[in-house]
Each structure stands twice: as structure tokens, then as C-alpha cells.
Amino acid sequence: MDELPLDQVRTLLAVVDEGTFDAAAAALHVTPSAVSQRVKALEQRTGRVLLMRTKPVRATESGEVVVRFARQLARLERDARAELGMADGRGPVRLPIAVNADSLATWFLPALARVPQDPPVCIELHREDESHTTALLREGQVMAAVTSSPDPVAGCSVRMLGLARYLPVASPAFAARYLTGEPERDLREAPTIVFDRKDDLQDAFVRALTGDPGAGAGPVRHYVPTSEGFRDAVVAGLGWGLVPEQQSRPLLRAGQLVPLEPLRPMDVPLYWQQWKLDSPALSTVAEVIASAARESLRPSGPTRPGPARGPARSGPIRHDPQHTP
């Protein structure tokens, strides 16, 4: 009773992917009754409820474990077929990867351009906040992720990529209007640019700057959910914000942005998590990403603040999303 029958595992995956028992039955070319019986048998075998019978169907926490196993099994089967030269394995390898928007807008896409295409590899990117990409790994929706969490998801390995540095900046006109006194007070009141409601970076910066765990950025918040749009909103003077170093430095040099004083960069650690699979394509992509990260991100050891204008007055703030409310 310890084995997980593969037909039942594949059926559970089909139900989750298709959303309903009827759609899964059509995809598997069996009857809805057969799908229901297989899922029930698997739940009896595991002693756990694996699906929430909603519309669409959703996997429970235990079901996510089985779904992840099913996706890994399908990947291993495809890789084996490819190595054996079987017809079903000759198509391009598909690798779903979760990545945060700022990495996507700065260093990640040029890195993917280095991935060898013999045999061809299809990359399917899922954009998500770096503190939430592990959820996609846990659900089995992606095989790898750029994440801020050093704690590996079950069945995954983790490696440090480096530190993504953010600089607190504003337009010259905005700074002249709103940031004229003490930064510890001004940043609690001035309009702020925020990526989305998961974005805690500006609040964390104010907490670290003031030393007040209950502090946060101002109540006037403009939500701009693209990396380029976020940068442009800061340049336009809608608010202040933490902009990736790669995006902010050219604008600082051009005078379109000014650094907030005291200039204290915010460093966000980034990690690469991936399934523990002997997949040649996944291993190749992982090495390419790690190499590009070494070139583009700050090292994870002691770091020096990198002001755009004049000497830094204090060291970088280290942001660990695992310890922020």
C-alpha cells in the first residue's frame, strides 16, 4: 500500500490542470466515472483528501505534494524519451520558471539568451514577487524560481545568486517639494510608489531608517505593477521609491533622479530554487542563471554602498522578506 499508482497520480494531475473531472476525463480519453474512482482510490491509499471539489478544482496541501510529484515524473519521462530517441521526446524541452519583475526587467532575460538551443528549450516565465515565487514551486506549477527565501521547498535544492541592490530615489522636483527636512519624518508623509500590495520594500526601508518597527511609508501610495512603469512613475515625480540599481544609476547620472539622503541602499538576497531532478536542460539553465547572477548582482558577502553622487553616509540596509510583517 506504500506505492502510488502512476495512473492515479497522472489522473489527479489532469484534474488539477483541467479544472474539472469532466475536462480531465476528456483529456485522458476515459469516462468521468473512471477519473472519480481513480482520485478516490488515491485518496484512500494516501489517507488524505487531495482535492477540494470546487470550480475549478483545487489541490489541498497534501494534493500539492502529489501534483508536484506527478509533474516531476512527467519531466523525467520526457527526458528519458528524448535520450532514447523516442518520437514523443523529440519536441523542445519546456521549463516553467518563476521570476520577480525587477530581475526580469534587468538581468534575467539577457541571461536566458545564453541558454544553448541544441536541443531546443522553451522557457515559460511566471512573473511573481520574489517573496512569493516559492508558492509556485510548492504547487508544482514551476520547476525553478528566483526567490528571496533561503529555505528550500520540499523536493527542491537552493543556491545563493547574490544581492539585488535598490536605491532610494526621487525626481529633483519631488525631492524639492516633499523631502526638505528630516528623511525619517518626510518619508512617512511623502507620496510613495509601490509595485503592488505584496510590495513591502518601501515600508521596510522606512522601518530600517527610523529604527521604528511600526513605521512605514506615507499613506498616499501609487500602485504601479511593472518594473519599467515603477521607474517611470518615480521619474515623473508621482512619488519616491526604491529602484533597482541597474535602472536608477543612468537616471542619476542624467539628473532625472536624485538620491535620498542619507543614501542607504537596500540589498535583497536572491536565491535559485529548483526541483531535485536529473534533468540536463534544467541543469544547463541553472548554471547559465548562476553565472549571469555573479556578473549582475552584488556578492552575498560584505557589501559596500554604491552611491551615484558623492560618498555614502551609511552602509546598505539588508532586507530579508522572511522577517518583515
Tab-separated table of C-alpha atoms in Angstrom:
chain	number	residue	atom	x	y	z
A	1	MET	CA	0.000	0.000	0.000
A	2	ASP	CA	3.079	2.269	0.032
A	3	GLU	CA	3.198	2.684	-3.743
A	4	LEU	CA	1.444	5.489	-5.600
A	5	PRO	CA	-0.160	4.000	-8.745
A	6	LEU	CA	1.017	6.064	-11.689
A	7	ASP	CA	-2.348	6.091	-13.460
A	8	GLN	CA	-3.961	7.565	-10.350
A	9	VAL	CA	-1.196	10.144	-9.940
A	10	ARG	CA	-1.490	11.227	-13.574
A	11	THR	CA	-5.250	11.428	-13.229
A	12	LEU	CA	-5.005	13.717	-10.216
A	13	LEU	CA	-2.675	15.990	-12.188
A	14	ALA	CA	-5.086	16.067	-15.108
A	15	VAL	CA	-7.961	17.087	-12.833
A	16	VAL	CA	-5.919	19.939	-11.337
A	17	ASP	CA	-4.694	21.139	-14.742
A	18	GLU	CA	-8.069	20.879	-16.482
A	19	GLY	CA	-10.094	22.238	-13.572
A	20	THR	CA	-12.946	19.692	-13.588
A	21	PHE	CA	-13.407	15.922	-13.550
A	22	ASP	CA	-15.236	16.041	-16.897
A	23	ALA	CA	-12.469	18.020	-18.603
A	24	ALA	CA	-9.842	15.679	-17.167
A	25	ALA	CA	-11.799	12.689	-18.474
A	26	ALA	CA	-11.837	14.227	-21.960
A	27	ALA	CA	-8.092	14.903	-21.829
A	28	LEU	CA	-7.345	11.346	-20.659
A	29	HIS	CA	-9.901	9.732	-23.014
A	30	VAL	CA	-11.677	7.944	-20.156
A	31	THR	CA	-15.075	8.393	-18.520
A	32	PRO	CA	-15.701	10.919	-15.719
A	33	SER	CA	-16.607	7.964	-13.521
A	34	ALA	CA	-13.153	6.436	-14.079
A	35	VAL	CA	-11.496	9.741	-13.150
A	36	SER	CA	-13.561	9.992	-9.963
A	37	GLN	CA	-12.761	6.390	-8.998
A	38	ARG	CA	-9.024	6.894	-9.528
A	39	VAL	CA	-8.932	10.049	-7.421
A	40	LYS	CA	-10.943	8.412	-4.633
A	41	ALA	CA	-8.656	5.370	-4.718
A	42	LEU	CA	-5.591	7.594	-4.442
A	43	GLU	CA	-7.118	9.489	-1.507
A	44	GLN	CA	-7.888	6.200	0.224
A	45	ARG	CA	-4.344	4.964	-0.415
A	46	THR	CA	-2.740	8.126	0.984
A	47	GLY	CA	-5.299	8.583	3.753
A	48	ARG	CA	-5.685	12.247	2.849
A	49	VAL	CA	-8.091	14.494	0.993
A	50	LEU	CA	-6.186	15.567	-2.103
A	51	LEU	CA	-8.730	17.757	-3.894
A	52	MET	CA	-11.167	20.464	-2.919
A	53	ARG	CA	-14.252	19.835	-5.073
A	54	THR	CA	-14.656	23.465	-6.071
A	55	LYS	CA	-14.981	25.015	-9.522
A	56	PRO	CA	-12.287	24.931	-10.671
A	57	VAL	CA	-10.949	22.023	-8.624
A	58	ARG	CA	-8.070	22.930	-6.316
A	59	ALA	CA	-5.429	20.741	-4.722
A	60	THR	CA	-5.201	20.595	-0.940
A	61	GLU	CA	-1.821	20.935	0.735
A	62	SER	CA	-1.421	17.147	0.548
A	63	GLY	CA	-2.666	17.195	-3.021
A	64	GLU	CA	0.030	19.712	-3.965
A	65	VAL	CA	2.661	17.174	-2.874
A	66	VAL	CA	1.192	14.575	-5.242
A	67	VAL	CA	0.780	17.118	-8.047
A	68	ARG	CA	4.421	18.176	-7.724
A	69	PHE	CA	5.450	14.513	-7.820
A	70	ALA	CA	3.324	13.999	-10.942
A	71	ARG	CA	4.946	16.943	-12.737
A	72	GLN	CA	8.412	15.743	-11.798
A	73	LEU	CA	7.540	12.257	-13.005
A	74	ALA	CA	6.303	13.653	-16.328
A	75	ARG	CA	9.538	15.632	-16.712
A	76	LEU	CA	11.697	12.572	-16.055
A	77	GLU	CA	9.668	10.563	-18.565
A	78	ARG	CA	10.080	13.233	-21.262
A	79	ASP	CA	13.833	13.459	-20.625
A	80	ALA	CA	14.160	9.674	-20.793
A	81	ARG	CA	12.249	9.567	-24.079
A	82	ALA	CA	14.472	12.285	-25.505
A	83	GLU	CA	17.654	10.422	-24.534
A	84	LEU	CA	16.271	7.217	-26.034
A	85	GLY	CA	15.383	8.993	-29.290
A	86	MET	CA	11.712	8.121	-28.983
A	87	ALA	CA	9.261	10.167	-31.035
A	88	ASP	CA	7.487	11.729	-28.053
A	89	GLY	CA	10.780	13.084	-26.739
A	90	ARG	CA	11.890	14.961	-29.840
A	91	GLY	CA	9.941	18.143	-29.162
A	92	PRO	CA	11.510	21.103	-27.360
A	93	VAL	CA	12.010	20.813	-23.614
A	94	ARG	CA	9.597	23.053	-21.671
A	95	LEU	CA	10.886	24.683	-18.484
A	96	PRO	CA	8.414	26.775	-16.415
A	97	ILE	CA	10.326	29.260	-14.222
A	98	ALA	CA	9.085	31.858	-11.725
A	99	VAL	CA	10.961	35.167	-11.562
A	100	ASN	CA	10.360	38.550	-9.967
A	101	ALA	CA	9.587	41.565	-12.157
A	102	ASP	CA	12.752	43.537	-11.345
A	103	SER	CA	15.042	40.647	-12.265
A	104	LEU	CA	13.011	40.154	-15.426
A	105	ALA	CA	13.455	43.827	-16.346
A	106	THR	CA	17.204	43.955	-15.663
A	107	TRP	CA	19.462	40.896	-15.827
A	108	PHE	CA	17.336	37.755	-16.251
A	109	LEU	CA	16.316	37.940	-19.926
A	110	PRO	CA	19.880	38.562	-21.194
A	111	ALA	CA	20.889	35.531	-19.140
A	112	LEU	CA	18.278	33.342	-20.826
A	113	ALA	CA	19.664	34.383	-24.216
A	114	ARG	CA	22.822	32.439	-23.297
A	115	VAL	CA	20.982	29.134	-22.862
A	116	PRO	CA	22.101	26.725	-25.614
A	117	GLN	CA	19.325	25.774	-28.038
A	118	ASP	CA	20.642	22.405	-29.148
A	119	PRO	CA	18.425	20.663	-28.256
A	120	PRO	CA	15.829	23.467	-28.158
A	121	VAL	CA	14.496	24.645	-24.790
A	122	CYS	CA	11.201	26.506	-24.349
A	123	ILE	CA	11.179	28.825	-21.328
A	124	GLU	CA	7.787	29.593	-19.770
A	125	LEU	CA	8.152	32.523	-17.364
A	126	HIS	CA	5.778	33.184	-14.467
A	127	ARG	CA	6.155	36.696	-13.034
A	128	GLU	CA	5.725	36.857	-9.268
A	129	ASP	CA	7.148	38.770	-6.324
A	130	GLU	CA	10.424	37.206	-5.149
A	131	SER	CA	8.960	36.523	-1.711
A	132	HIS	CA	6.054	34.570	-3.252
A	133	THR	CA	7.691	32.540	-6.038
A	134	THR	CA	8.204	29.587	-3.697
A	135	ALA	CA	4.418	29.112	-3.640
A	136	LEU	CA	4.534	28.273	-7.350
A	137	LEU	CA	7.295	25.741	-6.659
A	138	ARG	CA	5.314	24.232	-3.807
A	139	GLU	CA	2.255	23.881	-6.046
A	140	GLY	CA	4.318	22.280	-8.789
A	141	GLN	CA	3.474	24.994	-11.321
A	142	VAL	CA	7.152	25.783	-11.999
A	143	MET	CA	10.350	23.745	-11.971
A	144	ALA	CA	12.594	26.570	-10.764
A	145	ALA	CA	12.298	30.034	-9.270
A	146	VAL	CA	14.236	33.153	-8.359
A	147	THR	CA	13.212	33.680	-4.758
A	148	SER	CA	14.133	35.599	-1.622
A	149	SER	CA	13.740	32.521	0.575
A	150	PRO	CA	16.852	30.500	1.544
A	151	ASP	CA	14.645	27.701	2.891
A	152	PRO	CA	14.224	25.052	0.192
A	153	VAL	CA	10.755	23.913	-0.779
A	154	ALA	CA	10.324	20.166	-0.213
A	155	GLY	CA	11.955	18.312	-3.091
A	156	CYS	CA	13.980	21.353	-4.189
A	157	SER	CA	17.601	22.454	-3.944
A	158	VAL	CA	18.634	26.059	-3.295
A	159	ARG	CA	21.683	28.164	-4.107
A	160	MET	CA	22.551	31.802	-3.429
A	161	LEU	CA	22.544	34.034	-6.502
A	162	GLY	CA	23.575	37.341	-4.927
A	163	LEU	CA	22.158	40.612	-3.675
A	164	ALA	CA	19.841	42.785	-5.736
A	165	ARG	CA	20.586	46.375	-4.779
A	166	TYR	CA	17.880	49.038	-4.707
A	167	LEU	CA	18.489	52.780	-4.386
A	168	PRO	CA	16.014	55.183	-2.696
A	169	VAL	CA	15.435	57.903	-5.272
A	170	ALA	CA	13.035	60.630	-6.366
A	171	SER	CA	12.773	63.240	-9.091
A	172	PRO	CA	14.515	66.565	-8.342
A	173	ALA	CA	11.191	68.438	-8.284
A	174	PHE	CA	9.601	65.866	-5.951
A	175	ALA	CA	12.575	65.994	-3.576
A	176	ALA	CA	12.482	69.797	-3.507
A	177	ARG	CA	8.770	69.742	-2.635
A	178	TYR	CA	8.455	66.865	-0.187
A	179	LEU	CA	11.912	65.983	1.156
A	180	THR	CA	13.156	69.198	2.686
A	181	GLY	CA	13.518	68.301	6.353
A	182	GLU	CA	14.368	65.089	8.176
A	183	PRO	CA	14.163	61.964	5.956
A	184	GLU	CA	12.928	59.908	8.913
A	185	ARG	CA	9.855	62.171	9.081
A	186	ASP	CA	9.457	63.137	5.404
A	187	LEU	CA	9.345	59.561	4.094
A	188	ARG	CA	6.477	58.749	6.458
A	189	GLU	CA	4.405	61.510	4.873
A	190	ALA	CA	5.537	61.887	1.245
A	191	PRO	CA	3.691	60.102	-1.607
A	192	THR	CA	5.192	56.708	-2.375
A	193	ILE	CA	5.398	54.465	-5.437
A	194	VAL	CA	4.589	50.821	-4.618
A	195	PHE	CA	4.731	47.895	-7.037
A	196	ASP	CA	1.632	46.118	-5.699
A	197	ARG	CA	0.055	45.200	-2.370
A	198	LYS	CA	2.663	42.500	-1.796
A	199	ASP	CA	5.470	45.053	-2.086
A	200	ASP	CA	6.911	45.752	1.363
A	201	LEU	CA	10.227	47.245	0.246
A	202	GLN	CA	9.454	50.937	0.810
A	203	ASP	CA	7.912	50.244	4.233
A	204	ALA	CA	10.901	48.087	5.211
A	205	PHE	CA	13.253	50.877	4.172
A	206	VAL	CA	11.442	53.410	6.390
A	207	ARG	CA	11.426	50.963	9.313
A	208	ALA	CA	15.152	50.381	8.954
A	209	LEU	CA	15.883	54.095	8.532
A	210	THR	CA	13.887	55.142	11.584
A	211	GLY	CA	14.508	52.112	13.764
A	212	ASP	CA	10.786	52.050	14.437
A	213	PRO	CA	9.238	48.589	13.784
A	214	GLY	CA	5.828	50.203	13.488
A	215	ALA	CA	6.853	52.801	10.915
A	216	GLY	CA	6.012	52.730	7.237
A	217	ALA	CA	5.959	54.821	4.099
A	218	GLY	CA	3.341	57.527	3.613
A	219	PRO	CA	-0.392	56.882	3.248
A	220	VAL	CA	-0.546	58.276	-0.309
A	221	ARG	CA	0.531	55.302	-2.437
A	222	HIS	CA	0.525	54.901	-6.196
A	223	TYR	CA	0.476	51.238	-7.266
A	224	VAL	CA	2.418	50.622	-10.490
A	225	PRO	CA	2.748	46.859	-11.157
A	226	THR	CA	5.543	46.828	-13.758
A	227	SER	CA	9.234	47.380	-13.156
A	228	GLU	CA	9.582	49.870	-16.007
A	229	GLY	CA	6.352	51.650	-15.011
A	230	PHE	CA	7.537	51.883	-11.394
A	231	ARG	CA	10.778	53.535	-12.507
A	232	ASP	CA	8.934	55.910	-14.848
A	233	ALA	CA	6.465	56.886	-12.124
A	234	VAL	CA	9.361	57.884	-9.863
A	235	VAL	CA	10.979	59.848	-12.702
A	236	ALA	CA	7.651	61.585	-13.374
A	237	GLY	CA	7.536	62.779	-9.760
A	238	LEU	CA	4.474	60.843	-8.590
A	239	GLY	CA	6.370	59.640	-5.525
A	240	TRP	CA	9.647	58.307	-4.190
A	241	GLY	CA	10.627	54.656	-4.378
A	242	LEU	CA	13.374	52.049	-4.295
A	243	VAL	CA	14.520	51.485	-7.886
A	244	PRO	CA	16.903	48.673	-8.951
A	245	GLU	CA	20.475	49.879	-9.167
A	246	GLN	CA	20.763	48.910	-12.849
A	247	GLN	CA	17.779	51.114	-13.680
A	248	SER	CA	18.480	54.052	-11.374
A	249	ARG	CA	22.173	54.751	-11.981
A	250	PRO	CA	21.828	56.015	-15.589
A	251	LEU	CA	18.970	58.274	-14.480
A	252	LEU	CA	21.001	59.583	-11.540
A	253	ARG	CA	23.867	60.423	-13.865
A	254	ALA	CA	21.460	62.176	-16.235
A	255	GLY	CA	19.973	64.241	-13.407
A	256	GLN	CA	16.488	62.780	-13.868
A	257	LEU	CA	16.623	61.276	-10.387
A	258	VAL	CA	18.335	62.310	-7.166
A	259	PRO	CA	19.327	60.019	-4.273
A	260	LEU	CA	17.545	60.399	-0.979
A	261	GLU	CA	19.784	61.479	1.859
A	262	PRO	CA	21.254	59.776	3.685
A	263	LEU	CA	21.799	57.389	0.773
A	264	ARG	CA	21.297	53.916	2.202
A	265	PRO	CA	20.915	51.209	-0.451
A	266	MET	CA	18.599	48.294	0.216
A	267	ASP	CA	20.016	44.851	-0.563
A	268	VAL	CA	17.590	41.997	-1.232
A	269	PRO	CA	19.099	38.472	-1.262
A	270	LEU	CA	18.071	36.345	-4.232
A	271	TYR	CA	18.235	32.557	-4.423
A	272	TRP	CA	17.691	29.965	-7.137
A	273	GLN	CA	15.472	27.059	-6.167
A	274	GLN	CA	14.781	24.120	-8.481
A	275	TRP	CA	13.417	20.619	-8.446
A	276	LYS	CA	15.888	17.908	-7.478
A	277	LEU	CA	15.774	16.242	-10.883
A	278	ASP	CA	18.471	14.813	-13.095
A	279	SER	CA	17.289	16.980	-15.983
A	280	PRO	CA	20.055	18.098	-18.381
A	281	ALA	CA	18.043	21.084	-19.622
A	282	LEU	CA	17.239	22.301	-16.114
A	283	SER	CA	20.856	21.884	-15.012
A	284	THR	CA	22.085	23.867	-18.024
A	285	VAL	CA	19.667	26.730	-17.374
A	286	ALA	CA	20.620	26.767	-13.675
A	287	GLU	CA	24.315	27.145	-14.492
A	288	VAL	CA	23.623	29.916	-17.005
A	289	ILE	CA	21.484	31.820	-14.486
A	290	ALA	CA	24.071	31.411	-11.712
A	291	SER	CA	26.831	32.703	-13.999
A	292	ALA	CA	24.781	35.730	-15.083
A	293	ALA	CA	23.856	36.485	-11.463
A	294	ARG	CA	27.541	36.587	-10.494
A	295	GLU	CA	28.050	39.255	-13.151
A	296	SER	CA	24.923	41.307	-12.464
A	297	LEU	CA	24.183	41.041	-8.726
A	298	ARG	CA	26.195	42.094	-5.716
A	299	PRO	CA	28.120	39.332	-3.924
A	300	SER	CA	26.463	37.895	-0.858
A	301	GLY	CA	29.424	38.672	1.413
A	302	PRO	CA	30.167	42.080	2.979
A	303	THR	CA	28.999	44.805	0.621
A	304	ARG	CA	29.926	48.429	0.080
A	305	PRO	CA	27.296	51.091	-0.510
A	306	GLY	CA	27.409	52.363	-4.069
A	307	PRO	CA	26.205	55.959	-4.184
A	308	ALA	CA	25.700	57.619	-7.537
A	309	ARG	CA	26.798	61.042	-6.311
A	310	GLY	CA	29.245	61.686	-3.519
A	311	PRO	CA	30.253	59.348	-0.693
A	312	ALA	CA	27.676	57.230	1.071
A	313	ARG	CA	26.888	58.314	4.601
A	314	SER	CA	25.936	54.865	5.820
A	315	GLY	CA	26.039	51.238	4.833
A	316	PRO	CA	23.391	49.285	2.937
A	317	ILE	CA	20.237	48.081	4.584
A	318	ARG	CA	19.878	44.314	4.287
A	319	HIS	CA	16.271	43.393	3.544
A	320	ASP	CA	15.154	39.895	4.495
A	321	PRO	CA	11.479	39.423	3.483
A	322	GLN	CA	11.273	36.456	5.851
A	323	HIS	CA	11.458	38.877	8.803
A	324	THR	CA	9.205	41.709	7.717
A	325	PRO	CA	5.482	41.882	8.550
